[in-house]
XYZ file of C-alpha atoms in Angstrom:
755
model
C -0.090 -0.138 -0.146
C 2.991 2.431 1.085
C 4.306 1.508 -2.606
C 1.316 2.523 -4.368
C 0.651 5.686 -2.549
C 4.857 6.942 -3.394
C 4.303 5.984 -6.631
C 1.405 8.441 -6.670
C 2.883 11.160 -5.016
C 6.269 10.988 -7.385
C 3.758 11.122 -10.825
C 2.138 13.877 -8.937
C 5.529 15.905 -8.470
C 7.105 14.544 -12.148
C 3.498 16.169 -13.889
C 3.369 19.266 -11.608
C 7.715 19.947 -12.211
C 6.502 18.896 -16.632
C 3.561 21.559 -16.847
C 5.778 24.265 -15.522
C 7.951 23.546 -18.733
C 5.006 23.001 -21.209
C 4.058 25.978 -19.745
C 6.949 27.857 -21.181
C 6.924 26.886 -24.195
C 5.572 28.868 -26.071
C 5.810 30.140 -29.730
C 8.717 33.224 -29.621
C 8.375 33.449 -25.601
C 12.249 33.079 -23.946
C 12.310 31.110 -21.130
C 12.852 32.627 -17.744
C 15.755 32.898 -16.254
C 16.305 30.157 -13.318
C 18.206 30.930 -9.552
C 21.687 28.112 -9.751
C 22.537 26.137 -6.953
C 24.827 27.447 -4.066
C 28.298 26.499 -4.000
C 27.974 25.281 -0.242
C 25.154 22.373 -1.671
C 27.047 21.784 -4.800
C 29.606 19.276 -3.083
C 26.801 17.239 -1.577
C 25.091 16.463 -4.353
C 28.689 15.334 -6.280
C 29.373 12.632 -3.354
C 25.432 11.799 -3.755
C 26.180 11.306 -7.270
C 29.974 9.372 -7.195
C 28.174 7.022 -4.693
C 24.918 6.172 -7.221
C 27.139 6.154 -10.201
C 26.427 2.621 -10.657
C 23.623 0.881 -11.986
C 20.386 -0.178 -9.680
C 18.996 -3.782 -10.116
C 16.067 -3.456 -11.700
C 16.923 -0.173 -12.954
C 17.933 1.893 -16.047
C 21.177 3.326 -16.943
C 21.877 6.738 -16.414
C 21.485 9.118 -20.033
C 24.583 10.826 -19.531
C 27.256 8.553 -21.475
C 24.302 9.386 -24.187
C 25.721 12.793 -23.940
C 29.216 11.193 -23.806
C 28.453 9.717 -27.346
C 26.842 11.979 -29.280
C 29.316 14.800 -28.224
C 31.382 14.336 -30.752
C 28.302 14.804 -33.308
C 27.759 18.226 -31.618
C 31.008 19.195 -31.731
C 30.572 18.550 -35.453
C 27.243 20.529 -36.281
C 26.717 21.272 -39.575
C 27.388 24.842 -41.295
C 26.925 24.345 -44.565
C 23.715 24.831 -46.630
C 23.415 21.326 -46.480
C 19.670 21.306 -45.688
C 19.766 16.603 -45.152
C 22.938 17.344 -42.264
C 20.743 19.921 -40.529
C 18.014 17.515 -39.816
C 19.761 14.609 -38.892
C 21.168 16.688 -36.550
C 18.321 17.774 -34.824
C 16.874 13.953 -34.553
C 20.088 13.505 -33.055
C 19.142 15.903 -30.560
C 15.861 15.932 -30.069
C 16.379 11.952 -29.325
C 18.854 12.854 -27.134
C 16.913 14.783 -24.404
C 13.851 12.426 -25.229
C 15.871 9.402 -23.293
C 17.796 12.109 -21.186
C 14.262 13.004 -19.339
C 12.390 9.872 -19.112
C 15.588 8.298 -17.349
C 15.347 10.695 -15.200
C 11.557 10.341 -15.213
C 12.514 6.635 -13.892
C 14.957 7.025 -11.639
C 13.709 9.269 -9.924
C 10.093 6.491 -9.818
C 12.698 4.115 -8.499
C 15.069 6.162 -6.032
C 11.159 7.084 -4.412
C 10.308 3.783 -4.386
C 13.100 1.638 -2.901
C 13.309 4.312 -0.098
C 10.449 3.594 0.767
C 10.198 0.173 0.874
C 13.168 0.507 2.556
C 12.569 0.612 5.988
C 16.213 1.243 6.477
C 18.531 4.423 5.623
C 19.830 3.776 2.424
C 23.657 4.289 2.204
C 24.718 7.450 1.337
C 20.842 9.366 1.212
C 21.026 11.897 3.664
C 18.710 12.752 6.223
C 14.988 13.345 6.028
C 15.389 16.627 6.888
C 17.858 17.885 3.969
C 15.898 16.192 1.625
C 12.973 18.120 2.717
C 14.901 21.304 2.383
C 16.343 20.701 -2.125
C 13.380 19.236 -3.349
C 12.732 22.348 -4.626
C 16.643 22.562 -5.949
C 16.259 19.534 -7.967
C 12.382 20.245 -9.237
C 13.901 24.024 -9.867
C 17.189 21.986 -11.574
C 14.538 19.537 -13.553
C 12.236 23.137 -15.067
C 15.500 24.400 -15.666
C 16.781 21.595 -17.794
C 13.297 21.615 -19.872
C 14.026 25.359 -20.185
C 17.444 25.194 -21.618
C 15.703 22.396 -24.236
C 13.161 24.594 -25.403
C 15.173 27.191 -26.180
C 17.451 25.699 -28.117
C 14.720 24.145 -29.952
C 13.871 27.467 -30.381
C 17.517 28.608 -31.227
C 17.232 25.605 -34.054
C 14.347 27.819 -35.589
C 16.010 30.640 -35.606
C 18.836 29.086 -37.503
C 16.874 27.672 -40.098
C 15.026 30.763 -40.594
C 18.760 32.542 -41.158
C 19.084 30.039 -43.460
C 16.094 30.277 -45.738
C 16.820 34.098 -45.408
C 20.235 33.544 -46.690
C 19.580 31.716 -49.766
C 16.106 33.833 -50.642
C 18.939 36.262 -49.770
C 21.363 35.469 -52.267
C 18.759 35.382 -55.147
C 17.717 38.317 -53.784
C 21.895 40.120 -54.438
C 21.888 38.066 -57.754
C 18.912 40.179 -59.129
C 20.320 43.777 -57.401
C 23.633 43.062 -59.132
C 22.076 42.692 -62.735
C 19.755 45.565 -61.810
C 22.644 47.610 -60.755
C 24.346 46.371 -63.965
C 21.890 47.726 -65.902
C 21.689 50.911 -63.658
C 24.834 51.813 -64.077
C 24.131 51.679 -68.189
C 21.348 53.663 -67.547
C 23.891 56.420 -65.875
C 26.265 56.699 -68.770
C 23.679 57.491 -70.795
C 22.447 59.596 -68.220
C 25.445 61.650 -68.016
C 25.965 62.224 -71.175
C 22.140 63.262 -71.849
C 23.339 65.843 -68.994
C 26.877 66.810 -70.487
C 24.158 67.746 -73.127
C 21.767 69.376 -71.013
C 24.456 71.565 -69.079
C 25.996 72.543 -73.249
C 21.908 73.219 -74.288
C 21.760 75.435 -70.300
C 25.153 77.342 -71.401
C 23.629 78.585 -74.781
C 20.349 79.232 -72.868
C 21.935 81.153 -70.378
C 23.544 83.127 -73.005
C 20.118 84.140 -73.980
C 19.160 84.530 -71.698
C 21.728 87.679 -70.548
C 20.593 88.983 -73.827
C 16.689 88.560 -72.821
C 17.573 90.482 -69.122
C 19.111 93.309 -71.268
C 16.951 93.768 -73.680
C 14.502 93.812 -70.796
C 16.311 96.138 -68.838
C 16.209 98.784 -71.347
C 12.646 98.052 -72.415
C 12.042 98.701 -68.219
C 14.139 102.069 -68.333
C 11.690 103.201 -71.673
C 8.328 101.972 -69.692
C 9.989 103.738 -66.941
C 10.456 106.552 -69.079
C 7.418 106.546 -70.294
C 5.575 106.017 -67.214
C 6.979 109.181 -65.776
C 6.070 111.135 -68.545
C 2.126 109.376 -68.220
C 2.439 110.627 -64.821
C 3.264 113.775 -65.177
C 0.284 114.211 -68.551
C -1.789 112.595 -65.366
C -0.955 115.253 -63.061
C -1.881 117.838 -65.561
C -4.846 117.336 -66.416
C -6.081 116.189 -62.836
C -5.345 119.761 -62.374
C -6.575 120.747 -65.203
C -9.995 118.869 -64.088
C -9.779 120.545 -60.996
C -9.421 123.787 -62.283
C -12.437 122.300 -64.609
C -14.713 121.224 -61.627
C -13.949 124.595 -60.224
C -15.085 126.625 -62.850
C -17.952 123.940 -63.107
C -19.305 124.840 -59.657
C -18.463 128.175 -60.289
C -20.608 128.083 -63.051
C -23.285 126.460 -61.227
C -23.191 129.303 -58.717
C -23.346 131.356 -60.962
C -26.343 130.067 -62.900
C -27.819 129.501 -59.847
C -27.703 133.376 -58.768
C -29.064 134.077 -62.389
C -31.845 132.659 -62.192
C -32.411 134.345 -58.304
C -32.242 138.020 -60.642
C -34.828 135.922 -63.316
C -36.561 135.206 -60.956
C -36.723 138.282 -59.033
C -37.122 140.377 -62.858
C -40.009 138.342 -63.546
C -40.959 139.653 -59.854
C -39.990 143.247 -60.693
C -41.878 142.945 -64.334
C -45.048 141.570 -62.618
C -45.002 144.521 -60.148
C -44.586 147.091 -62.962
C -47.317 145.433 -64.326
C -48.969 146.308 -62.049
C -47.795 149.617 -61.439
C -49.140 149.753 -65.677
C -52.717 148.342 -64.921
C -52.821 150.459 -61.606
C -51.851 153.773 -64.356
C -54.376 152.670 -66.702
C -56.584 152.975 -64.349
C -55.913 156.168 -62.759
C -55.362 157.603 -66.444
C -59.064 156.361 -67.037
C -60.713 158.119 -63.787
C -58.710 160.915 -64.665
C -60.127 161.381 -67.864
C -64.073 160.868 -66.195
C -62.790 163.548 -64.184
C -61.893 165.637 -66.968
C -64.702 164.711 -68.535
C -66.782 165.288 -65.637
C -65.097 168.887 -64.951
C -65.412 169.625 -68.525
C -68.728 168.946 -67.285
C -68.467 170.848 -64.498
C -67.043 174.219 -66.512
C -70.228 173.496 -68.950
C -72.480 173.922 -65.905
C -70.273 176.916 -63.947
C -70.715 178.441 -67.572
C -74.537 177.604 -67.986
C -74.683 178.652 -64.407
C -72.120 181.404 -64.691
C -70.056 179.900 -62.125
C -65.961 181.309 -61.973
C -63.837 178.665 -63.697
C -61.100 179.532 -61.025
C -62.921 178.269 -58.186
C -63.519 175.193 -60.094
C -60.442 174.157 -60.791
C -59.198 175.322 -57.788
C -62.006 172.471 -56.661
C -60.893 170.154 -59.498
C -57.060 170.022 -57.624
C -58.728 169.365 -54.450
C -60.250 166.852 -55.730
C -57.369 164.947 -57.737
C -55.386 165.358 -54.535
C -57.983 163.559 -51.800
C -58.487 161.183 -54.616
C -54.696 159.952 -54.320
C -54.488 160.488 -50.743
C -57.336 158.075 -50.835
C -55.827 155.836 -53.153
C -52.622 156.252 -51.605
C -54.846 155.180 -48.062
C -56.755 152.709 -49.506
C -53.813 150.235 -51.294
C -52.142 150.972 -47.888
C -54.739 149.683 -45.570
C -55.646 147.026 -48.174
C -51.861 145.757 -47.200
C -51.764 146.134 -43.634
C -54.958 144.031 -43.628
C -53.637 141.426 -45.455
C -50.519 141.437 -42.881
C -52.759 141.706 -39.662
C -54.348 138.673 -41.295
C -51.323 136.193 -41.353
C -49.954 137.661 -38.029
C -53.387 137.304 -36.747
C -53.537 133.303 -38.321
C -49.797 132.976 -36.917
C -51.038 133.772 -33.727
C -53.847 131.500 -33.414
C -52.691 128.799 -34.321
C -49.807 130.181 -31.827
C -52.579 129.963 -28.925
C -54.217 126.822 -29.979
C -50.808 124.931 -29.823
C -49.730 126.195 -26.568
C -53.536 125.768 -25.067
C -53.070 122.291 -26.122
C -49.049 121.887 -24.367
C -50.448 123.533 -21.212
C -53.463 121.336 -21.363
C -51.143 118.602 -21.968
C -49.126 119.285 -19.012
C -52.213 119.375 -16.547
C -53.308 115.944 -17.467
C -49.834 114.733 -16.886
C -49.223 116.683 -13.725
C -52.992 115.308 -12.552
C -52.289 111.295 -13.541
C -48.539 111.931 -11.815
C -50.222 113.312 -8.468
C -51.974 110.403 -8.049
C -49.653 107.891 -9.234
C -47.726 109.191 -6.616
C -50.379 108.826 -3.606
C -51.082 105.019 -5.014
C -47.277 104.779 -4.879
C -46.520 105.774 -1.103
C -49.592 103.884 -0.294
C -48.161 100.495 -1.899
C -44.817 101.568 -0.455
C -45.612 102.451 2.797
C -47.618 98.485 2.739
C -45.228 97.097 1.287
C -42.648 97.898 4.305
C -44.560 96.504 6.742
C -44.677 93.529 4.605
C -40.844 92.957 4.239
C -41.099 93.800 7.918
C -42.948 90.956 8.726
C -41.653 88.455 6.205
C -37.871 89.312 7.730
C -38.848 88.649 11.390
C -40.626 84.940 9.980
C -37.311 84.359 7.583
C -35.282 84.511 11.000
C -36.857 82.133 13.235
C -37.443 79.932 10.544
C -32.984 80.399 9.105
C -32.380 79.844 12.784
C -34.772 76.173 12.434
C -33.359 75.255 9.507
C -29.781 75.597 10.705
C -31.044 73.827 14.459
C -33.078 71.573 12.215
C -29.443 71.043 9.926
C -27.395 70.057 12.869
C -29.125 67.924 14.369
C -29.759 65.967 10.830
C -25.642 65.539 10.325
C -25.000 64.707 13.857
C -27.708 61.520 13.046
C -26.189 60.763 9.921
C -22.857 60.351 11.455
C -23.581 58.570 13.920
C -25.564 56.089 11.477
C -22.716 56.177 9.123
C -20.103 55.166 11.957
C -22.188 52.831 13.933
C -22.461 51.062 10.004
C -18.902 50.910 9.442
C -18.465 49.569 12.484
C -20.568 46.679 12.037
C -19.597 45.803 8.087
C -16.172 45.556 9.530
C -17.030 43.513 12.752
C -18.750 40.420 9.797
C -15.900 41.570 7.318
C -13.389 40.088 10.170
C -15.628 37.197 11.538
C -16.337 36.142 7.805
C -12.776 36.192 7.513
C -11.855 34.703 10.493
C -14.036 31.510 9.459
C -12.371 31.560 6.254
C -8.807 31.069 7.387
C -10.088 28.477 10.394
C -10.951 26.373 7.564
C -8.325 26.995 5.877
C -5.840 26.436 8.064
C -7.153 22.995 9.703
C -7.050 21.826 6.081
C -3.155 23.012 4.750
C -2.594 21.573 8.576
C -3.683 17.973 7.564
C -2.065 17.863 3.620
C 1.153 19.575 5.492
C 1.339 16.288 7.642
C 0.398 13.906 4.885
C 3.381 15.906 2.584
C 5.579 16.125 5.438
C 6.488 12.498 5.638
C 6.436 12.197 1.072
C 9.337 15.164 0.930
C 11.084 13.441 3.651
C 11.370 10.549 1.578
C 12.067 12.045 -1.932
C 14.470 14.621 -0.970
C 16.545 12.056 -0.050
C 16.417 10.535 -3.888
C 16.096 14.566 -5.596
C 19.658 15.318 -4.632
C 21.565 12.557 -6.250
C 20.385 14.179 -9.722
C 21.214 17.864 -8.825
C 25.220 17.125 -9.901
C 23.829 15.373 -13.475
C 21.294 17.820 -13.881
C 23.884 20.583 -13.581
C 26.351 19.232 -15.143
C 24.367 18.514 -18.029
C 23.263 22.164 -17.942
C 26.754 23.637 -18.438
C 26.912 21.144 -21.701
C 23.844 22.748 -22.639
C 24.599 26.045 -22.164
C 27.891 25.953 -24.426
C 26.284 24.560 -26.836
C 23.456 27.209 -26.982
C 26.252 29.947 -26.686
C 28.165 27.599 -30.238
C 24.255 28.397 -31.949
C 24.554 32.609 -31.064
C 27.585 32.806 -32.223
C 26.079 31.477 -35.504
C 23.271 33.529 -35.738
C 25.178 36.525 -35.094
C 27.627 36.004 -37.594
C 24.255 35.261 -39.625
C 22.960 38.336 -38.618
C 25.813 40.763 -39.201
C 26.256 39.044 -42.933
C 22.044 40.058 -43.144
C 22.812 43.600 -41.935
C 25.727 43.409 -44.223
C 23.995 42.723 -47.404
C 21.021 44.733 -46.393
C 22.918 47.858 -46.372
C 24.498 47.121 -49.763
C 20.158 46.500 -51.030
C 19.527 49.873 -49.306
C 22.759 51.364 -50.688
C 21.756 51.140 -54.276
C 18.140 51.709 -53.862
C 19.582 55.254 -52.885
C 21.728 55.378 -56.099
C 19.140 54.529 -57.783
C 17.013 57.286 -56.389
C 19.034 59.932 -56.564
C 20.362 58.693 -59.935
C 16.192 59.817 -61.019
C 15.634 62.619 -59.505
C 19.160 64.137 -61.171
C 16.780 63.243 -64.322
C 14.057 64.495 -62.992
C 15.482 68.090 -61.866
C 17.673 67.678 -65.088
C 14.200 67.868 -67.432
C 11.768 70.730 -65.123
C 14.967 73.148 -65.229
C 14.980 72.493 -69.041
C 11.776 72.771 -69.528
C 11.482 76.043 -67.023
C 13.618 77.482 -68.990
C 12.027 77.035 -72.791
C 8.740 79.077 -70.913
C 10.498 81.376 -69.940
C 12.078 82.206 -73.177
C 8.278 81.799 -74.386
C 7.922 84.157 -71.900
C 10.462 86.669 -72.710
C 9.538 86.849 -76.309
C 5.349 87.610 -75.219
C 6.352 90.442 -72.390
C 8.776 91.763 -75.576
C 5.319 91.986 -77.921
C 3.194 93.372 -74.830
C 5.977 95.634 -73.764
C 6.343 97.529 -77.351
C 2.267 97.234 -78.260
C 2.214 99.291 -74.689
C 5.104 101.426 -76.189
C 2.561 102.317 -78.992
C -0.504 102.797 -76.923
C 1.066 105.437 -74.131
C 2.964 107.320 -77.502
C -1.254 107.234 -78.735
C -2.215 109.000 -74.822
C 0.798 111.010 -74.947
C -0.473 112.948 -78.089
C -4.661 111.989 -77.013
C -3.812 114.402 -73.434
C -1.871 116.855 -75.378
C -4.957 117.206 -77.315
C -7.936 117.459 -74.269
C -4.911 119.780 -71.927
C -4.945 122.790 -75.427
C -8.571 121.837 -75.220
C -8.837 122.209 -71.893
C -6.975 125.676 -71.352
C -9.189 127.314 -74.108
C -12.269 126.205 -72.303
C -11.011 127.773 -68.765
C -10.089 131.292 -70.634
C -13.812 131.061 -72.087
C -15.105 130.196 -68.685
C -12.701 133.103 -67.603
C -14.417 135.714 -69.602
C -18.174 134.673 -68.687
C -17.292 134.693 -65.057
C -15.703 138.391 -65.736
C -18.577 139.140 -67.015
C -21.505 137.589 -64.807
C -19.369 139.188 -62.297
C -20.309 142.559 -62.947
C -23.819 141.760 -63.486
C -24.393 140.525 -60.233
C -22.798 143.525 -59.009
C -24.882 145.755 -61.027
C -28.359 143.163 -60.163
C -27.337 142.976 -56.253
C -26.826 146.985 -56.589
C -30.465 147.643 -57.653
C -31.572 144.384 -55.542
C -30.381 146.454 -52.606
C -31.970 149.580 -53.242
C -36.110 147.973 -53.395
C -34.945 145.284 -50.326
C -34.875 148.411 -48.530
C -37.707 150.573 -50.687
C -39.974 146.845 -49.391
C -38.413 146.707 -45.467
C -39.846 150.691 -45.471
C -43.469 149.903 -46.629
C -43.639 146.488 -44.809
C -43.143 148.024 -41.895
C -45.535 150.988 -42.365
C -48.016 148.519 -43.243
C -47.338 146.543 -40.439
C -47.857 149.385 -38.106
C -50.821 150.404 -40.054
C -52.245 146.771 -39.947
C -51.725 146.345 -35.806
C -53.317 150.116 -35.698
C -56.722 149.131 -37.587
C -56.011 145.407 -36.025
C -57.161 147.210 -32.784
C -59.504 149.599 -34.300
C -61.673 147.028 -35.060
C -61.025 144.514 -31.724
C -61.954 147.979 -29.783
C -65.600 148.025 -32.447
C -66.186 145.149 -32.005
C -66.089 144.340 -28.141
C -68.281 147.411 -28.653
C -70.489 145.954 -30.629
C -70.158 142.809 -28.376
C -71.547 145.007 -25.411
C -73.887 147.193 -27.789
C -75.375 143.313 -28.799
C -75.613 141.983 -24.872
C -78.208 144.453 -23.704
C -81.200 142.853 -26.066
C -82.622 140.099 -24.373
C -83.890 138.704 -27.676
C -83.412 135.244 -28.739
C -84.574 134.743 -32.186
C -82.314 136.814 -33.797
C -79.578 135.002 -36.199
C -76.770 137.640 -35.462
C -76.771 137.676 -31.748
C -73.916 136.897 -28.579
C -73.097 134.122 -27.391
C -71.024 133.240 -24.398
C -68.068 130.914 -25.586
C -67.685 127.696 -22.719
C -71.206 128.189 -21.139
C -73.463 124.917 -20.568
C -76.733 124.194 -22.568
C -79.199 123.820 -19.851
C -81.241 122.003 -22.009
C -79.840 118.405 -22.641
C -80.393 117.598 -18.942
C -83.310 119.283 -18.420
C -84.720 116.181 -21.042
C -82.451 113.909 -19.245
C -84.370 115.013 -15.149
C -87.765 114.925 -17.102
C -88.178 111.624 -15.301
C -88.429 113.087 -11.775
C -90.965 115.297 -13.290
C -92.394 118.643 -11.800
C -89.716 120.613 -9.552
C -87.547 118.094 -8.441
C -86.549 118.005 -11.877
C -85.811 121.308 -12.737
C -83.785 121.019 -9.392
C -82.024 117.512 -10.317
C -81.371 119.564 -14.274
C -80.054 122.723 -12.269
C -77.888 120.538 -9.558
C -76.068 118.610 -12.258
C -75.357 121.687 -14.594
C -73.451 123.732 -11.941
C -71.738 120.179 -11.073
C -70.696 119.491 -14.650
C -70.038 124.052 -14.984
C -67.710 123.243 -11.602
C -65.895 120.926 -14.166
C -65.444 122.872 -17.197
C -63.595 125.635 -14.999
C -61.503 122.993 -12.963
C -57.977 124.161 -14.670
C -56.554 120.994 -13.567
C -58.821 118.719 -15.329
C -57.571 118.196 -19.617
C -59.695 115.902 -21.387
C -58.191 116.869 -24.498
C -55.259 114.876 -26.804
C -53.063 116.525 -29.516
C -53.300 114.714 -32.872
C -50.900 116.345 -35.752
C -53.079 117.623 -38.872
C -49.923 117.612 -40.825
C -46.848 119.914 -41.697
C -45.646 119.957 -37.963
C -49.303 121.776 -36.828
C -51.114 119.934 -33.896
C -54.612 119.772 -33.107
C -56.290 119.533 -29.514
C -59.645 116.980 -29.877
C -61.780 115.481 -26.495
C -60.230 112.380 -25.429
C -63.242 110.307 -25.156
C -61.575 107.347 -23.064
C -61.542 110.483 -20.163
C -62.608 108.646 -17.132
C -65.810 111.769 -16.665
C -66.840 111.388 -20.326
C -67.314 107.983 -20.063
C -68.918 107.730 -17.138
C -70.843 111.582 -17.982
C -71.924 109.433 -21.416
C -72.892 105.995 -19.525
C -74.822 107.730 -16.992
C -76.169 110.791 -18.646
C -76.598 110.131 -22.580
C -74.881 111.717 -26.036
C -77.129 114.815 -25.829
C -75.271 115.518 -22.431
C -71.980 114.421 -23.955
C -72.550 116.429 -26.708
C -73.285 119.606 -25.068
C -70.191 118.797 -22.439
C -67.591 118.175 -25.059
C -68.460 121.527 -27.416
C -68.806 124.101 -23.917
C -64.992 122.057 -23.660
C -63.886 122.584 -27.235
C -65.283 125.967 -27.078
C -63.967 127.217 -23.411
C -60.429 125.878 -24.790
C -60.352 127.237 -28.035
C -61.484 130.884 -26.349
C -60.195 131.254 -22.572
C -58.419 127.754 -22.381
C -56.125 129.568 -19.382
C -59.095 131.594 -17.884
C -61.266 128.787 -17.721
C -64.554 130.698 -17.582
C -66.802 131.942 -20.887
C -66.090 134.823 -23.303
C -68.954 136.601 -25.156
C -68.693 136.173 -28.675
C -70.444 137.697 -31.826
C -71.917 134.154 -33.683
C -74.630 133.664 -36.553
C -76.875 130.711 -34.927
C -79.021 130.261 -38.857
C -75.162 129.086 -39.373
C -73.525 127.825 -36.811
C -70.577 129.630 -36.877
C -68.642 133.126 -35.343
C -70.480 136.345 -37.391
C -67.996 138.867 -39.224
C -67.468 142.305 -37.700
C -69.692 143.872 -41.154
C -72.822 140.761 -39.951
C -72.821 142.513 -36.026
C -72.853 146.192 -37.632
C -75.219 145.135 -40.111
C -77.873 143.574 -37.599
C -77.040 146.682 -35.093
C -78.063 149.464 -37.520
C -81.151 147.289 -38.317
C -82.056 147.169 -34.512
C -81.200 150.938 -33.928
C -83.536 151.596 -37.309
C -86.801 149.373 -35.623
C -86.094 151.756 -32.867
């Protein structure tokens, strides 16, 4: 039973050693270096190997003698290109390694079986403690031996690859030599072409120098032509500036001429008007002369003195002239006064509109101010309350946050402690189980290891010798590999050099071809430039001739324009003097007319006031022309609305409402108007229908009352917007408009006649 157990353990140990070797036998990987045995252990191993050198009964011979038989063949390894010798050599090496590994395994098995079966300790066997300590070293040596075998196989494969690459490279070098010979021939041809191209380049350089000299001469000619052209251009620019200045001056003179023409037309019109007036005066004179002759005849008939009649005639003529002059002056004064009156009215309307607008804005702003003040006080009170509540809530929030953070920290600490304790508990349980299992395994393995140690120490010396032999053989293979690599590198450098020479020669060939093409292109370009410059020179000559002709024409035009300028200046001086005299006369006349218009306007206003005062005294309401109080509220619509109350109550209610709205009308702070643009920056004040008071009035009282109030507002805004009280005015009640002074005088005359 012990023998079977020892066999199983030995097989397991060998299997553990071989998979480690197989794991390292991967393609393209190097074997891991294994630690060599110490010098103190090696003498013991050598003694063990020398004592057990003889073959044991029932065992196989040690395979170290096979290595001595193969060593001459290993030293005579193939170096040439003979493939069969290399294969035979590799087969022998493989056979040798196979036998050594199998023999090593069998010997280890027998050693273990003998040590286990024998109750007594064999001779030369080391104690169990020493065997247990060195068993790992024996196992490491076996692994190292297998790794060396793998490294040897790898080197053998590399040698085969190098041989193949060497043969292929030799074939490639033969092709390269053929290509090199061809390239030499091509290089000779290219050198000949290069010499020819050099000669052509020299000729082209000579032609180029000739073309450059011609080009410089042409550039000098072009520069001289450009200078002449620039001089002509400056002359033309100066002439153009003079021409533009003369044109602008001519435009100014033409404008003055047009102004003078318009003034002359005005003067001609005035002259025609004066001629018409003279014709009228002549007609009146002829009529008066006829009247005088008739009077003279009557006088002669009546026996009156003709001298007295002549004196009366002269008086009448002078009076007629004075009346005509006064009439014309009055007419002009009236026209000017009407214009000023219209301007003043428009200014007054605009000022009233602006005033009303400002009042409405002030009312609105004051109301907004009071509302905002109340709203701000309420907001301040709310703000104070909210601030106090916010401070209290913030304190509570901070307190709760502190409590929550403390509790969370405690919770996390307790959770972490519980997890740590659980982990420690599980780790301790697993460790206890592992320790129990390991304790059982160690108990069983310790006995086996003690037995195996003695057998393994005997094999250490043998394995070390095999390792040294393999190391020497590997070094030889490495040297051969290095030689092949250097030879391969030299051949590769030669190949690269040939490639670089070929590319350099091709580049030189392309450069020479490009230079030839560039020189040809330059030659054609210089020919085109010569043709273009000759054409440009001819064009500049023609332009110069044209510019000289234009210069002469412009100079003649300038002289002609200067003469016209002198004439126009003299005419302008004469016309300006005449115009100054006319303007002074017109100013004096207009000032006199303005004064007369003011006087007549004042007189008319006084007459209108007197007429209004006379007509106010009348009590009748049936006349078409009578006095109306502008801005006064009509009570009839209020009476119609209050008829529903009945009797005296209706009259009282109507009078109350009428007096209330009269008070609203007199209120200067209430301005229910909106300025609307009429055109030409003119504005007109109209009723603002969106006003609150007017909207309430229309809803409660109706459209008639609304119309009466709006008419009173418009009249008051037109006649007395600042005072806000009713103003008397002559009114044509039939046509619904302001009555003229003539209509008022006629009305007063009729009234006086009736009396």
